[in-house]
Short mmCIF file of C-alpha atoms in Angstrom, two decimals:
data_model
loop_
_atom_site.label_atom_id
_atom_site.label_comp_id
_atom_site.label_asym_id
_atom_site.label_seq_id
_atom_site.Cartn_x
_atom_site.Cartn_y
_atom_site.Cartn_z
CA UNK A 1 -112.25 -146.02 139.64
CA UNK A 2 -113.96 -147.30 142.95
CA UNK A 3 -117.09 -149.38 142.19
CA UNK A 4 -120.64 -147.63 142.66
CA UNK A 5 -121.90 -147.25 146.42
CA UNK A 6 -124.85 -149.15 145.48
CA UNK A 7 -122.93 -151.94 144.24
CA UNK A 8 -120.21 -152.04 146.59
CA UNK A 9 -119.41 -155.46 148.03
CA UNK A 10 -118.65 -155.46 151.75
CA UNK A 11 -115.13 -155.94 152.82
CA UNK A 12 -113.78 -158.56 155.52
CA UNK A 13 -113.65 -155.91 158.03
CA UNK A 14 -117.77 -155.22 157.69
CA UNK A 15 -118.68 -158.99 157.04
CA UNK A 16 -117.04 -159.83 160.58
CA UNK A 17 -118.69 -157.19 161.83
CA UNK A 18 -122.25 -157.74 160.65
CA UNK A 19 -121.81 -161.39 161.15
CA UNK A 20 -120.77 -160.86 164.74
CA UNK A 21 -123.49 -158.21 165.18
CA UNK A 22 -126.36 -160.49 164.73
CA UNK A 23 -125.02 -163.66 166.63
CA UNK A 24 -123.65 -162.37 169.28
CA UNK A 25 -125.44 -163.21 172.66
CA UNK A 26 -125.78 -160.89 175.44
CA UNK A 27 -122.67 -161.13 178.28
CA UNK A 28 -123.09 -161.15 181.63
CA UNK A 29 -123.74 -157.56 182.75
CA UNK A 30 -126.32 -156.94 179.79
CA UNK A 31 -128.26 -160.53 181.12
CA UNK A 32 -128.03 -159.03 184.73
CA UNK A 33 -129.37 -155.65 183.33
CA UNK A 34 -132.11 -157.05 181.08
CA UNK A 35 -133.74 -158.70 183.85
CA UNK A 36 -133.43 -156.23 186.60
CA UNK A 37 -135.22 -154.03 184.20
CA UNK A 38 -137.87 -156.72 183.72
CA UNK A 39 -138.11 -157.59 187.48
CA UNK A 40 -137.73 -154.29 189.50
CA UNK A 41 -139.56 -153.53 192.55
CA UNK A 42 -139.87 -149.79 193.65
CA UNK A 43 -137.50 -148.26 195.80
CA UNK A 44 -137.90 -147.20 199.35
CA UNK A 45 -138.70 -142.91 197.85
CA UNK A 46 -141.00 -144.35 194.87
CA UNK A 47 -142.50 -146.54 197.73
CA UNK A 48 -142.74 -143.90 200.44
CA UNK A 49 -144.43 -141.47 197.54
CA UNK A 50 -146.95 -143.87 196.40
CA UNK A 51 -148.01 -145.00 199.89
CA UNK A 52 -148.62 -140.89 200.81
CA UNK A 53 -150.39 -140.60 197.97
CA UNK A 54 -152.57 -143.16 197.83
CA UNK A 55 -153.16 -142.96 202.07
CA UNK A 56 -152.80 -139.11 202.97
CA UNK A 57 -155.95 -137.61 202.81
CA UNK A 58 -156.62 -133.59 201.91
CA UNK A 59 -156.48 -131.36 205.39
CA UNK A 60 -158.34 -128.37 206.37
CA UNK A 61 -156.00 -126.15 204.17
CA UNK A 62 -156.41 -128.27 201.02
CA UNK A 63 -159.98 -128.77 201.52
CA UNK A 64 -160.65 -125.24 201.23
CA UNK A 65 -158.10 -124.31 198.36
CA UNK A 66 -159.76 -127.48 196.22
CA UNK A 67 -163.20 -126.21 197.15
CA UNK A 68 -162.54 -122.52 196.60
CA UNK A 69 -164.50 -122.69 193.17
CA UNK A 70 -161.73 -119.74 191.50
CA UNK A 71 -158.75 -118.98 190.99
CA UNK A 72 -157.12 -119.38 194.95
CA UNK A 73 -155.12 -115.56 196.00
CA UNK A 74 -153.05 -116.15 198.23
CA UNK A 75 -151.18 -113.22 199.35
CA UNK A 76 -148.18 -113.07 201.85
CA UNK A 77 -147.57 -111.35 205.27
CA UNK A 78 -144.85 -111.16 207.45
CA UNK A 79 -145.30 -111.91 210.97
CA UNK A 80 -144.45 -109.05 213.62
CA UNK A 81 -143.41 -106.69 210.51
CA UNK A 82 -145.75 -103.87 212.60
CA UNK A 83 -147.21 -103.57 215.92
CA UNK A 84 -150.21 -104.21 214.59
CA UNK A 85 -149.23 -106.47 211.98
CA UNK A 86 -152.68 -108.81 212.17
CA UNK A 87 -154.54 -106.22 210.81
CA UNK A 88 -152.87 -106.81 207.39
CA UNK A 89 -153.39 -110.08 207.82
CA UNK A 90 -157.35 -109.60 208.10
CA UNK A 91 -156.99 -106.90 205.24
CA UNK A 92 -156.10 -109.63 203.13
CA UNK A 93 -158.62 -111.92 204.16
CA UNK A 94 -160.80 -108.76 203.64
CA UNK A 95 -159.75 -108.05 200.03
CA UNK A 96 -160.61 -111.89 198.54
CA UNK A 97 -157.20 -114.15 199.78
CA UNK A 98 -158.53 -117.58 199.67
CA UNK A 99 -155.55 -118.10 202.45
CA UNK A 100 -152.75 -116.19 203.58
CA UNK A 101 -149.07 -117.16 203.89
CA UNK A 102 -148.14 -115.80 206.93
CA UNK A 103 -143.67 -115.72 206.90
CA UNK A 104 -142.03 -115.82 210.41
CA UNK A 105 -138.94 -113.67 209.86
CA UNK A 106 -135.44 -115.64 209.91
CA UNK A 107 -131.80 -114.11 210.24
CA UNK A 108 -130.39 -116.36 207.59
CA UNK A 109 -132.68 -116.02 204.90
CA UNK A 110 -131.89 -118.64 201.46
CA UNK A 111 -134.23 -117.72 199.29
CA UNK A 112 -135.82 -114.33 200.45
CA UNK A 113 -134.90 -111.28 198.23
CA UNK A 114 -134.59 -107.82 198.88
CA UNK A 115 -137.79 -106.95 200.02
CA UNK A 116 -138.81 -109.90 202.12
CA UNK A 117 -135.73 -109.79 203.84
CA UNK A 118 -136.23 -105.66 204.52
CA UNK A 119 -139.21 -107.37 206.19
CA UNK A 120 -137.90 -110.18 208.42
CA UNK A 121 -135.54 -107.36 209.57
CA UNK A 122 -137.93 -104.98 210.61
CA UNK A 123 -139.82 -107.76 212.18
CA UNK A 124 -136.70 -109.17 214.40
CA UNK A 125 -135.26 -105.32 215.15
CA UNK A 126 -138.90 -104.86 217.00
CA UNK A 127 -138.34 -108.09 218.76
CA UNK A 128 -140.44 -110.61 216.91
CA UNK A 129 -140.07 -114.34 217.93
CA UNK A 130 -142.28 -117.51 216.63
CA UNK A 131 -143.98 -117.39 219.87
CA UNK A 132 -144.90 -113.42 219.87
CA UNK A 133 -146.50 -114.21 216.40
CA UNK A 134 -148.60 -117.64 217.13
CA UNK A 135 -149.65 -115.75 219.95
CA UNK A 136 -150.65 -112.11 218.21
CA UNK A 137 -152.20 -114.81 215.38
CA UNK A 138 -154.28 -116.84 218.13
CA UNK A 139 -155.54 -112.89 219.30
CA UNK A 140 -157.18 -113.29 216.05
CA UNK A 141 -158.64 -117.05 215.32
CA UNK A 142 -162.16 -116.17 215.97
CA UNK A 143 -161.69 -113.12 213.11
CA UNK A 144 -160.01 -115.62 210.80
CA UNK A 145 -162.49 -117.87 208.02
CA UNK A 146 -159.07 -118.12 205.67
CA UNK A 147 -156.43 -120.86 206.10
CA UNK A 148 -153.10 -119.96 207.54
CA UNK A 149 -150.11 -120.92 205.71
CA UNK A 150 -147.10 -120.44 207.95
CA UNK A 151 -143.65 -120.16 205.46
CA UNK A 152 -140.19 -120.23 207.27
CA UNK A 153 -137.18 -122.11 206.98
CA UNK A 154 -135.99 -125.19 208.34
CA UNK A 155 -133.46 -124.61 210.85
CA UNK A 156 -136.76 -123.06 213.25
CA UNK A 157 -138.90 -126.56 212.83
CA UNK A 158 -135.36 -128.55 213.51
CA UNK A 159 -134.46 -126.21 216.54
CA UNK A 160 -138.28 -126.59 218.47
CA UNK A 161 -138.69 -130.34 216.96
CA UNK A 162 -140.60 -131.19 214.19
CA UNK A 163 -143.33 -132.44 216.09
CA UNK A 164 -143.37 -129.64 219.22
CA UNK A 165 -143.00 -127.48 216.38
CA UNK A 166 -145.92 -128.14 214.24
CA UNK A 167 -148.27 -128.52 217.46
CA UNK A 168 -147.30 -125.28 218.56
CA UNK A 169 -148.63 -124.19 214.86
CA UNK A 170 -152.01 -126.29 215.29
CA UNK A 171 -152.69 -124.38 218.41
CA UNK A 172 -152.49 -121.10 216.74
CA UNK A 173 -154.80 -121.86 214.21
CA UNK A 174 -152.47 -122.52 211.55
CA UNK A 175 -153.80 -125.21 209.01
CA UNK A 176 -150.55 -125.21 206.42
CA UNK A 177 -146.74 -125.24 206.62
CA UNK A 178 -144.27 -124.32 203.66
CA UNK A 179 -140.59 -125.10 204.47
CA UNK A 180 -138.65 -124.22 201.25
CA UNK A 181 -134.64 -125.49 202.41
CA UNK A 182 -136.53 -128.94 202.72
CA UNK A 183 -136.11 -131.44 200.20
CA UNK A 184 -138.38 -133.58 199.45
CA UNK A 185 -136.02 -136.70 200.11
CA UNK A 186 -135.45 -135.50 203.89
CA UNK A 187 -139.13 -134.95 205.20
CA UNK A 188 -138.72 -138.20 207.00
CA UNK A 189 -139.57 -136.31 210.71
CA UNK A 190 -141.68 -133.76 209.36
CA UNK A 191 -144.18 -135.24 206.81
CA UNK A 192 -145.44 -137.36 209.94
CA UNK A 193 -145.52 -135.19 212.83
CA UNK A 194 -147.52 -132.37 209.98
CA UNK A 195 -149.86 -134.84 209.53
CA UNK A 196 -150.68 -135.78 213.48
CA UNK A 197 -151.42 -131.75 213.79
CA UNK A 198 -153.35 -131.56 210.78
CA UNK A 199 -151.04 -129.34 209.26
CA UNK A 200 -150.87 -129.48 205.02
CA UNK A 201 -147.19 -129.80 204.25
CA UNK A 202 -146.65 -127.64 200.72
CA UNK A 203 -144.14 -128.97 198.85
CA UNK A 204 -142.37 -126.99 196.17
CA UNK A 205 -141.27 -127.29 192.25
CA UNK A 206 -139.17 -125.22 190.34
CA UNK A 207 -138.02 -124.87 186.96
CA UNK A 208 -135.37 -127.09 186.69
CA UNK A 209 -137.25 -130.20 188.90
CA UNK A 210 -136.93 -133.07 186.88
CA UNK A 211 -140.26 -134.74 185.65
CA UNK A 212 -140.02 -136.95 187.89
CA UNK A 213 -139.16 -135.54 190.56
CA UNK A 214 -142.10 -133.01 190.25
CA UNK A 215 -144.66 -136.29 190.05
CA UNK A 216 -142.83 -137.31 193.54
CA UNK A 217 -143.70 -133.70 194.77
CA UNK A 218 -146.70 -133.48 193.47
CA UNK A 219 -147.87 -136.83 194.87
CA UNK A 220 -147.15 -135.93 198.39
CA UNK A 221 -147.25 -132.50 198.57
CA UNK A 222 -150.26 -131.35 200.70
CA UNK A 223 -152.67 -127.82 200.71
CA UNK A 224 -151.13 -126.74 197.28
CA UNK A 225 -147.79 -127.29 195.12
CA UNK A 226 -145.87 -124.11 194.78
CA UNK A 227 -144.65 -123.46 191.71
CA UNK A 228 -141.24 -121.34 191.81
CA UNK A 229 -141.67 -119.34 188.49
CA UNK A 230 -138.07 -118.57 188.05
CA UNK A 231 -134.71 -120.01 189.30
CA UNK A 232 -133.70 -116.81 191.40
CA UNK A 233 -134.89 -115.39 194.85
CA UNK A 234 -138.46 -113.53 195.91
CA UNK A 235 -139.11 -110.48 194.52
CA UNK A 236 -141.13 -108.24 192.34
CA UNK A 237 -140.60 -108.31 188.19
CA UNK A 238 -141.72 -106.55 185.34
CA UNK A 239 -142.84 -109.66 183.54
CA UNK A 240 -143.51 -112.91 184.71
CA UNK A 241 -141.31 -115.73 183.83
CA UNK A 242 -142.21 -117.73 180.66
CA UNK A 243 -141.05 -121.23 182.68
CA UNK A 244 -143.61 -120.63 185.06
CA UNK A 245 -146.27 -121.37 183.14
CA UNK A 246 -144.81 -124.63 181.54
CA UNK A 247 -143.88 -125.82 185.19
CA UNK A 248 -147.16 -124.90 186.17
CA UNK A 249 -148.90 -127.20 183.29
CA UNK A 250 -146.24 -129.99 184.19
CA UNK A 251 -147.06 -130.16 187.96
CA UNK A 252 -151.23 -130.05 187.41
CA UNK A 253 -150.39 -132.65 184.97
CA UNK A 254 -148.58 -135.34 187.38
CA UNK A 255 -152.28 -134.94 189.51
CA UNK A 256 -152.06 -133.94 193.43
CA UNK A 257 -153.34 -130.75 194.91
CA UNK A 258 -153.97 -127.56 193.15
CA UNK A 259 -150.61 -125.46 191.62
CA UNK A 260 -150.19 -121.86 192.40
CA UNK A 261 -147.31 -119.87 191.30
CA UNK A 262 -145.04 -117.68 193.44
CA UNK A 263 -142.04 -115.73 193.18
CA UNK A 264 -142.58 -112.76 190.73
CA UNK A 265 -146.07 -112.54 190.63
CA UNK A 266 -146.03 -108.71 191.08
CA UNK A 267 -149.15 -106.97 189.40
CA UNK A 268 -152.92 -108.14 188.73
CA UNK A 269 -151.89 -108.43 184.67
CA UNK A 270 -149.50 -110.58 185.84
CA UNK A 271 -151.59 -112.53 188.35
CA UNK A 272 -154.27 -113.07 185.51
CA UNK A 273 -151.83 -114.70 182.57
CA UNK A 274 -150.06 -117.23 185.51
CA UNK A 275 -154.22 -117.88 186.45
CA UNK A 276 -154.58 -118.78 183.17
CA UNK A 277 -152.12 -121.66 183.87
CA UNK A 278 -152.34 -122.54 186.78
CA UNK A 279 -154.74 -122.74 189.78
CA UNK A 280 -153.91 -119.87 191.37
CA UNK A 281 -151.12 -117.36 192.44
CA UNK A 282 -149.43 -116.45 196.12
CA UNK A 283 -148.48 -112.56 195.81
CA UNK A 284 -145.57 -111.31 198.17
CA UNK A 285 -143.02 -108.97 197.61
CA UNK A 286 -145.74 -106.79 195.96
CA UNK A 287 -147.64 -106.36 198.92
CA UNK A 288 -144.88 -106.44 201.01
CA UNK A 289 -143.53 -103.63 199.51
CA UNK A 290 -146.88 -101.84 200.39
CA UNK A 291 -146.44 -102.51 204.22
CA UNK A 292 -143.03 -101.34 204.26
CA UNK A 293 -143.95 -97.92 202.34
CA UNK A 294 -146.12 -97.29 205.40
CA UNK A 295 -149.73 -98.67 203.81
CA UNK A 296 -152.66 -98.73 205.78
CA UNK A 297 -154.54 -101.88 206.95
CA UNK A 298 -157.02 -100.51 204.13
CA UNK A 299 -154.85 -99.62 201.73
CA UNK A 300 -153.44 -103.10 201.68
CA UNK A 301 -157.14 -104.65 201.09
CA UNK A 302 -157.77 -102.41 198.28
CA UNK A 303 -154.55 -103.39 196.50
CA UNK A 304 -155.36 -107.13 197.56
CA UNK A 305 -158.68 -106.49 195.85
CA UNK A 306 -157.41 -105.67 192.85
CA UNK A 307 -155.48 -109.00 192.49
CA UNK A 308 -158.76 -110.86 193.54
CA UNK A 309 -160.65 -109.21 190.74
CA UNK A 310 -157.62 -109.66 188.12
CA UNK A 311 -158.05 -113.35 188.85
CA UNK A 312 -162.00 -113.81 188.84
CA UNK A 313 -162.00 -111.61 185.30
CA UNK A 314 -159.94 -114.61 184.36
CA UNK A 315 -162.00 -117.31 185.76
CA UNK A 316 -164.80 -115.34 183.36
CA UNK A 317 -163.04 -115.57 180.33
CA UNK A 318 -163.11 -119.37 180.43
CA UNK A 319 -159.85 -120.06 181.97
CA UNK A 320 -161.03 -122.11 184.98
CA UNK A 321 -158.79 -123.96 187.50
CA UNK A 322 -159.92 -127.14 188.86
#
């Protein structure tokens, strides 16, 4: 019978072992390791991040969304979807939008589901171009007291240049830019030539951003972060996604501008409960939807209005965004 395991002696195989275990000094590789650990300096991203953070300061589309004193509405439009298209952009502005993200329609869509790219269709078929838009949007500047967020993709900005591209913007009135195929690790030409025009560059996070990556975002993001609430394309949803609201908390956590959530947000209910997380929403596909059905100018304010009061009813239960 095999002695108890309490009292079992150790055999030559586990005295080497142990012996060897707490002499043995570290090699080469785990010397080199220790003290790169010890001694690191930043790299060039964690330097680039920390420099626009601690230098950028807010522009005209941030200073309004951090001053808006509830929870920011900001619905979404798409740019030459009608002849008279502007109109539902002031409807918006009518029905409480804090700003409006105005889309400039793109053949190639990534990201754009069913609805939004029923849109950008519409919009080219009637012979929409950047230019026809900033110009139909500068017809209406003087009307306009809400930012502009302009939201397209990133072979347009590469194809005009970043920087004719984002003066061109500027001159329309346009205060914020959201490019969504544009990592943050290749904003090299943009980030600068945003900030010359005064345009707020929104960065964006999404479920499955590391949390470290979304502190890079959130640090140089400008205007607002959006928060993708689920890993699939725009589009309206009967429920909102359960990730978006723990993204949401992680990216107001790593500091930076204020987090709204997109992508889903399809009905006031659902509006409130993301509110309730995070500093505000940007509605789409919903209203969208509306356009395409054949909604008036007024209808489209009413339904607008209906988010807006979803949202302050949640500011007045307590749930306040910074």
């Amino acid at each position: 019978m095999s002695a108890p395991l309490e009292t079992a002696m150790p055999g030559a195989l586990e005295t080497t072992t142990r012996a060897a275990s707490e002499t043995a000094m570290p090699g080469a590789l785990e010397t080199t390791t220790r003290a790169a650990s010890e001694t690191a300096m930043p790299g060039a991203l964690e330097t680039t991040t920390r420099a626009a953070s601690e230098t950028a300061t807010p522009g005209a589309l941030e200073t309004a969304m951090r001053g808006a004193g509830r929870p920011r509405l900001v619905p979404y439009v798409t740019g030459g979807i009608t002849a008279d298209w502007t109109r539902y952009l002031l409807a918006c502005q009518a029905g409480g939008a804090d700003a409006v993200e105005l889309g400039l329609p793109f053949s190639d869509p990534m990201l754009d589901g069913v609805t939004i790219q029923r849109a950008s269709d519409q919009a080219l078929a009637r012979g929409a171009t950047v230019e026809k838009i900033l110009t139909d949007l500068t017809s209406v500047r003087d009307q306009l007291t809400v930012p502009v967020v302009v939201m397209t993709y990133a072979n347009l900005v590469v194809h005009a240049g970043a920087t004719a591209f984002c003066r061109r913007l500027a001159a329309a009135g346009v205060t914020g830019l959201i490019v969504p195929d544009l990592p943050v690790d290749e904003l090299g030409e943009l980030e600068p030539a945003a900030a010359r025009s005064g345009i707020d560059l929104v960065l964006l996070v999404a479920p499955s951003t590391p949390a470290a990556r979304i502190r890079q975002i959130c640090a140089r993001s400008r205007g607002f972060v959006y928060a993708v609430s689920t890993m699939g394309p725009t589009g309206e949803r009967d429920t909102l996604d359960g990730r978006a609201v723990v993204l949401a908390a992680n990216a107001r956590d790593a500091g930076g501008p204020p987090v709204l959530i997109g992508f889903g947000v399809s009905t006031p209910a659902q509006a409130a409960r993301a509110a309730g997380a995070a500093d505000g929403v940007v509605v789409a596909s919903a209203l969208v939807r509306e356009v395409l059905d054949g909604a008036t100018p007024e209808r489209l304010r009413q339904v607008v209005a209906g988010f807006r009061a979803a949202l302050d009813a949640t500011r007045l239960r307590g749930t306040t965004s910074r």
